[in-house]
PDB file of C-alpha atoms in Angstrom:
ATOM      1  CA  MET A1366       0.361 -43.224 -26.824  1.00 72.00           C
ATOM      2  CA  LYS A1367       2.002 -40.029 -28.074  1.00 76.00           C
ATOM      3  CA  LYS A1368      -1.394 -38.305 -28.172  1.00 79.00           C
ATOM      4  CA  ILE A1369      -2.002 -39.160 -24.505  1.00 81.00           C
ATOM      5  CA  LYS A1370       1.413 -37.753 -23.521  1.00 79.00           C
ATOM      6  CA  LEU A1371       0.777 -34.574 -25.537  1.00 78.00           C
ATOM      7  CA  ILE A1372      -2.694 -34.104 -24.035  1.00 79.00           C
ATOM      8  CA  THR A1373      -1.270 -34.696 -20.530  1.00 81.00           C
ATOM      9  CA  ILE A1374       1.438 -32.059 -21.076  1.00 81.00           C
ATOM     10  CA  ILE A1375      -1.099 -29.550 -22.413  1.00 81.00           C
ATOM     11  CA  LEU A1376      -3.416 -30.178 -19.453  1.00 78.00           C
ATOM     12  CA  ILE A1377      -0.528 -29.683 -17.016  1.00 81.00           C
ATOM     13  CA  ILE A1378       0.452 -26.399 -18.661  1.00 83.00           C
ATOM     14  CA  VAL A1379      -3.147 -25.145 -18.713  1.00 81.00           C
ATOM     15  CA  GLY A1380      -3.562 -26.202 -15.075  1.00 76.00           C
ATOM     16  CA  LEU A1381      -0.427 -24.311 -14.014  1.00 73.00           C
ATOM     17  CA  LEU A1382      -1.514 -21.187 -15.890  1.00 73.00           C
ATOM     18  CA  CYS A1383      -4.968 -21.338 -14.297  1.00 63.00           C
ATOM     19  CA  TYR A1384      -3.431 -21.755 -10.856  1.00 66.00           C
ATOM     20  CA  MET A1385      -1.087 -18.792 -11.383  1.00 62.00           C
ATOM     21  CA  TYR A1386      -3.997 -16.666 -12.617  1.00 62.00           C
ATOM     22  CA  TYR A1387      -6.165 -17.680  -9.662  1.00 59.00           C
ATOM     23  CA  ASP A1388      -3.343 -17.090  -7.175  1.00 55.00           C
ATOM     24  CA  THR A1389      -2.581 -13.549  -8.384  1.00 55.00           C
ATOM     25  CA  SER A1390      -6.217 -12.560  -8.916  1.00 57.00           C
ATOM     26  CA  ASN A1391      -7.027 -13.319  -5.275  1.00 62.00           C
ATOM     27  CA  GLU A1392      -4.003 -11.472  -3.870  1.00 76.00           C
ATOM     28  CA  THR A1393      -4.817  -9.106  -1.002  1.00 82.00           C
ATOM     29  CA  ILE A1394      -3.248  -5.764  -0.149  1.00 84.00           C
ATOM     30  CA  GLU A1395      -1.656  -7.344   2.925  1.00 85.00           C
ATOM     31  CA  GLU A1396       0.023 -10.009   0.785  1.00 86.00           C
ATOM     32  CA  VAL A1397       1.348  -7.401  -1.638  1.00 86.00           C
ATOM     33  CA  LEU A1398       2.796  -5.372   1.254  1.00 87.00           C
ATOM     34  CA  VAL A1399       4.427  -8.454   2.775  1.00 86.00           C
ATOM     35  CA  GLN A1400       6.015  -9.300  -0.580  1.00 85.00           C
ATOM     36  CA  ASP A1401       7.268  -5.724  -0.995  1.00 83.00           C
ATOM     37  CA  ALA A1402       8.729  -5.664   2.516  1.00 84.00           C
ATOM     38  CA  ALA A1403      10.512  -8.955   1.852  1.00 79.00           C
ATOM     39  CA  THR A1404      12.343  -7.482  -1.138  1.00 79.00           C
ATOM     40  CA  GLY A1405      13.707  -4.547   0.880  1.00 76.00           C
ATOM     41  CA  SER A1406      14.724  -3.739   4.416  1.00 76.00           C
ATOM     42  CA  LEU A1407      11.240  -3.001   5.737  1.00 84.00           C
ATOM     43  CA  SER A1408       9.505  -4.660   8.629  1.00 86.00           C
ATOM     44  CA  GLU A1409       6.719  -6.976   7.570  1.00 87.00           C
ATOM     45  CA  PRO A1410       3.179  -5.596   7.988  1.00 90.00           C
ATOM     46  CA  ASP A1411       1.180  -7.297  10.732  1.00 90.00           C
ATOM     47  CA  TYR A1412      -2.228  -5.716  10.070  1.00 92.00           C
ATOM     48  CA  ILE A1413      -3.733  -2.684   8.361  1.00 93.00           C
ATOM     49  CA  ILE A1414      -4.937  -0.072  10.839  1.00 95.00           C
ATOM     50  CA  ASP A1415      -6.767   2.085   8.322  1.00 95.00           C
ATOM     51  CA  SER A1416      -6.821   2.943   4.621  1.00 95.00           C
ATOM     52  CA  ILE A1417      -8.332   5.382   2.157  1.00 96.00           C
ATOM     53  CA  THR A1418      -8.962   5.069  -1.561  1.00 94.00           C
ATOM     54  CA  VAL A1419      -8.830   8.032  -3.934  1.00 94.00           C
ATOM     55  CA  ASP A1420      -9.416   7.326  -7.615  1.00 91.00           C
ATOM     56  CA  ASN A1421      -7.221   4.291  -8.308  1.00 91.00           C
ATOM     57  CA  MET A1422      -4.829   4.920  -5.399  1.00 95.00           C
ATOM     58  CA  ILE A1423      -4.938   3.361  -1.936  1.00 95.00           C
ATOM     59  CA  MET A1424      -3.070   4.652   1.100  1.00 96.00           C
ATOM     60  CA  CYS A1425      -2.683   2.220   3.997  1.00 95.00           C
ATOM     61  CA  ILE A1426      -1.548   2.842   7.539  1.00 95.00           C
ATOM     62  CA  TYR A1427      -0.387  -0.400   9.131  1.00 94.00           C
ATOM     63  CA  GLN A1428       1.398  -1.846  12.130  1.00 92.00           C
ATOM     64  CA  THR A1429       4.464  -3.956  11.474  1.00 91.00           C
ATOM     65  CA  THR A1430       5.254  -7.275  13.110  1.00 90.00           C
ATOM     66  CA  ASP A1431       7.897  -5.515  15.240  1.00 88.00           C
ATOM     67  CA  GLY A1432       5.355  -2.937  16.474  1.00 86.00           C
ATOM     68  CA  ARG A1433       6.308   0.012  14.288  1.00 89.00           C
ATOM     69  CA  LEU A1434       3.999   2.173  12.226  1.00 91.00           C
ATOM     70  CA  GLY A1435       4.142   1.824   8.463  1.00 92.00           C
ATOM     71  CA  TYR A1436       2.435   3.413   5.524  1.00 94.00           C
ATOM     72  CA  SER A1437       2.119   2.592   1.873  1.00 94.00           C
ATOM     73  CA  THR A1438       0.587   3.936  -1.304  1.00 95.00           C
ATOM     74  CA  ILE A1439      -0.690   1.362  -3.748  1.00 93.00           C
ATOM     75  CA  ASN A1440      -1.946   1.690  -7.313  1.00 93.00           C
ATOM     76  CA  TYR A1441      -5.064  -0.393  -7.958  1.00 90.00           C
ATOM     77  CA  LYS A1442      -5.814  -1.636 -11.460  1.00 85.00           C
ATOM     78  CA  ASN A1443      -9.226  -3.080 -12.118  1.00 76.00           C
ATOM     79  CA  ARG A1444      -7.978  -6.366 -13.521  1.00 71.00           C
ATOM     80  CA  SER A1445      -7.445  -9.816 -12.156  1.00 66.00           C
ATOM     81  CA  TYR A1446      -3.741 -10.309 -12.792  1.00 69.00           C
ATOM     82  CA  ASN A1447      -1.356  -8.076 -10.771  1.00 73.00           C
ATOM     83  CA  LYS A1448      -4.082  -5.713  -9.685  1.00 83.00           C
ATOM     84  CA  TYR A1449      -1.984  -4.028  -6.957  1.00 87.00           C
ATOM     85  CA  THR A1450       1.316  -2.200  -7.500  1.00 88.00           C
ATOM     86  CA  VAL A1451       3.119  -0.818  -4.445  1.00 90.00           C
ATOM     87  CA  CYS A1452       4.329   2.705  -5.204  1.00 92.00           C
ATOM     88  CA  THR A1453       5.696   3.688  -1.791  1.00 92.00           C
ATOM     89  CA  ASN A1454       6.193   1.628   1.341  1.00 91.00           C
ATOM     90  CA  GLU A1455       7.912   2.942   4.469  1.00 91.00           C
ATOM     91  CA  ASN A1456       8.208   2.262   8.175  1.00 90.00           C
ATOM     92  CA  ILE A1457       8.210   5.153  10.618  1.00 87.00           C
ATOM     93  CA  ASP A1458      10.678   5.141  13.468  1.00 81.00           C
ATOM     94  CA  GLU A1459       9.977   6.263  17.032  1.00 80.00           C
ATOM     95  CA  TYR A1460      11.758   9.606  16.454  1.00 79.00           C
ATOM     96  CA  PHE A1461       9.141  10.754  13.958  1.00 80.00           C
ATOM     97  CA  LEU A1462       6.288   9.815  16.257  1.00 80.00           C
ATOM     98  CA  ASN A1463       7.671  12.165  18.930  1.00 76.00           C
ATOM     99  CA  THR A1464       8.126  15.201  16.660  1.00 77.00           C
ATOM    100  CA  ASP A1465       5.780  17.792  15.242  1.00 79.00           C
ATOM    101  CA  LYS A1466       7.172  17.386  11.741  1.00 86.00           C
ATOM    102  CA  PRO A1467       4.660  15.971   9.239  1.00 91.00           C
ATOM    103  CA  ILE A1468       5.643  13.677   6.389  1.00 92.00           C
ATOM    104  CA  VAL A1469       4.450  15.117   3.083  1.00 94.00           C
ATOM    105  CA  LYS A1470       5.619  13.708  -0.228  1.00 94.00           C
ATOM    106  CA  ASN A1471       4.843  14.173  -3.881  1.00 94.00           C
ATOM    107  CA  TYR A1472       4.865  11.107  -6.080  1.00 95.00           C
ATOM    108  CA  ASP A1473       5.439  11.536  -9.797  1.00 92.00           C
ATOM    109  CA  ASN A1474       6.422   8.157 -11.208  1.00 89.00           C
ATOM    110  CA  MET A1475       5.026   5.356 -13.382  1.00 85.00           C
ATOM    111  CA  GLY A1476       2.589   7.817 -14.999  1.00 88.00           C
ATOM    112  CA  LEU A1477       1.069   8.619 -11.593  1.00 91.00           C
ATOM    113  CA  ASN A1478       1.014  11.992  -9.881  1.00 93.00           C
ATOM    114  CA  TYR A1479      -0.266  12.419  -6.337  1.00 96.00           C
ATOM    115  CA  ILE A1480       0.584  13.913  -2.956  1.00 96.00           C
ATOM    116  CA  TYR A1481       0.253  12.170   0.389  1.00 96.00           C
ATOM    117  CA  GLY A1482       1.078  12.944   3.984  1.00 95.00           C
ATOM    118  CA  ILE A1483       0.991  11.852   7.605  1.00 94.00           C
ATOM    119  CA  VAL A1484       0.593  14.085  10.649  1.00 94.00           C
ATOM    120  CA  VAL A1485       1.080  12.810  14.210  1.00 92.00           C
ATOM    121  CA  GLU A1486      -1.357  14.262  16.760  1.00 92.00           C
ATOM    122  CA  PRO A1487      -2.955  16.804  14.395  1.00 92.00           C
ATOM    123  CA  SER A1488      -4.765  19.715  16.021  1.00 90.00           C
ATOM    124  CA  SER A1489      -7.632  19.524  13.524  1.00 92.00           C
ATOM    125  CA  ASP A1490      -8.842  17.454  10.602  1.00 93.00           C
ATOM    126  CA  ILE A1491      -7.560  20.061   8.113  1.00 94.00           C
ATOM    127  CA  PHE A1492      -3.840  20.174   7.375  1.00 94.00           C
ATOM    128  CA  GLU A1493      -2.353  23.016   5.358  1.00 93.00           C
ATOM    129  CA  TYR A1494       0.753  22.460   3.264  1.00 92.00           C
ATOM    130  CA  ASN A1495       2.118  25.052   0.813  1.00 92.00           C
ATOM    131  CA  ASN A1496      -1.069  27.095   1.255  1.00 93.00           C
ATOM    132  CA  GLN A1497      -3.161  24.099   0.182  1.00 93.00           C
ATOM    133  CA  PRO A1498      -5.628  22.582   2.682  1.00 95.00           C
ATOM    134  CA  TYR A1499      -5.928  18.792   2.904  1.00 96.00           C
ATOM    135  CA  THR A1500      -8.634  16.895   4.771  1.00 95.00           C
ATOM    136  CA  LEU A1501      -7.073  14.373   7.145  1.00 96.00           C
ATOM    137  CA  HIS A1502      -8.441  10.900   7.719  1.00 96.00           C
ATOM    138  CA  MET A1503      -7.876   9.884  11.331  1.00 96.00           C
ATOM    139  CA  CYS A1504      -6.836   6.647  12.970  1.00 95.00           C
ATOM    140  CA  ASP A1505      -5.286   5.607  16.277  1.00 92.00           C
ATOM    141  CA  TYR A1506      -1.907   4.002  16.813  1.00 91.00           C
ATOM    142  CA  ASN A1507      -0.553   3.246  20.323  1.00 87.00           C
ATOM    143  CA  ASN A1508      -2.768   5.891  21.943  1.00 89.00           C
ATOM    144  CA  MET A1509      -1.726   8.487  19.353  1.00 90.00           C
ATOM    145  CA  LYS A1510      -3.941  10.138  16.816  1.00 93.00           C
ATOM    146  CA  ILE A1511      -2.568   9.817  13.280  1.00 94.00           C
ATOM    147  CA  GLY A1512      -3.959  11.986  10.488  1.00 95.00           C
ATOM    148  CA  TYR A1513      -3.199  11.163   6.878  1.00 96.00           C
ATOM    149  CA  PHE A1514      -4.255  12.306   3.424  1.00 97.00           C
ATOM    150  CA  LEU A1515      -3.948  11.282  -0.210  1.00 96.00           C
ATOM    151  CA  GLU A1516      -4.808  13.525  -3.131  1.00 95.00           C
ATOM    152  CA  THR A1517      -4.423  12.629  -6.787  1.00 91.00           C
ATOM    153  CA  SER A1518      -3.907  15.126  -9.586  1.00 79.00           C
TER     154      SER A1518
END
């Protein structure tokens, strides 16, 4: 009788571990962004408008459930468990969308080093910042052209 109880407990533990492994290995970028937004004061992403991947970094442009524009940079690790780590995640307010000021940021954390940026209504697909040209990827958001770039070091 004790052997049956022990085997049952072991099977339950193995089953729970398998379920946790399966659950995290099938996690999508959208789910990771929703979880990250829930831990802070960000609006929850509704859907991804566009994304680019450079090396092991992903930059997503998304619309939030309250209709705002959001962007995120995500580190991708080629493994099943916890394969996505959100590095940056921000919502853009209406003020930014009506200005000519681009968002350009350097990220140097967690052993990662990259630069990323967003330009509203760019005049071309090349954006120059600190005498360095960056090729913009384009997408549309509420009848506006959004250019964005991601470059790893």
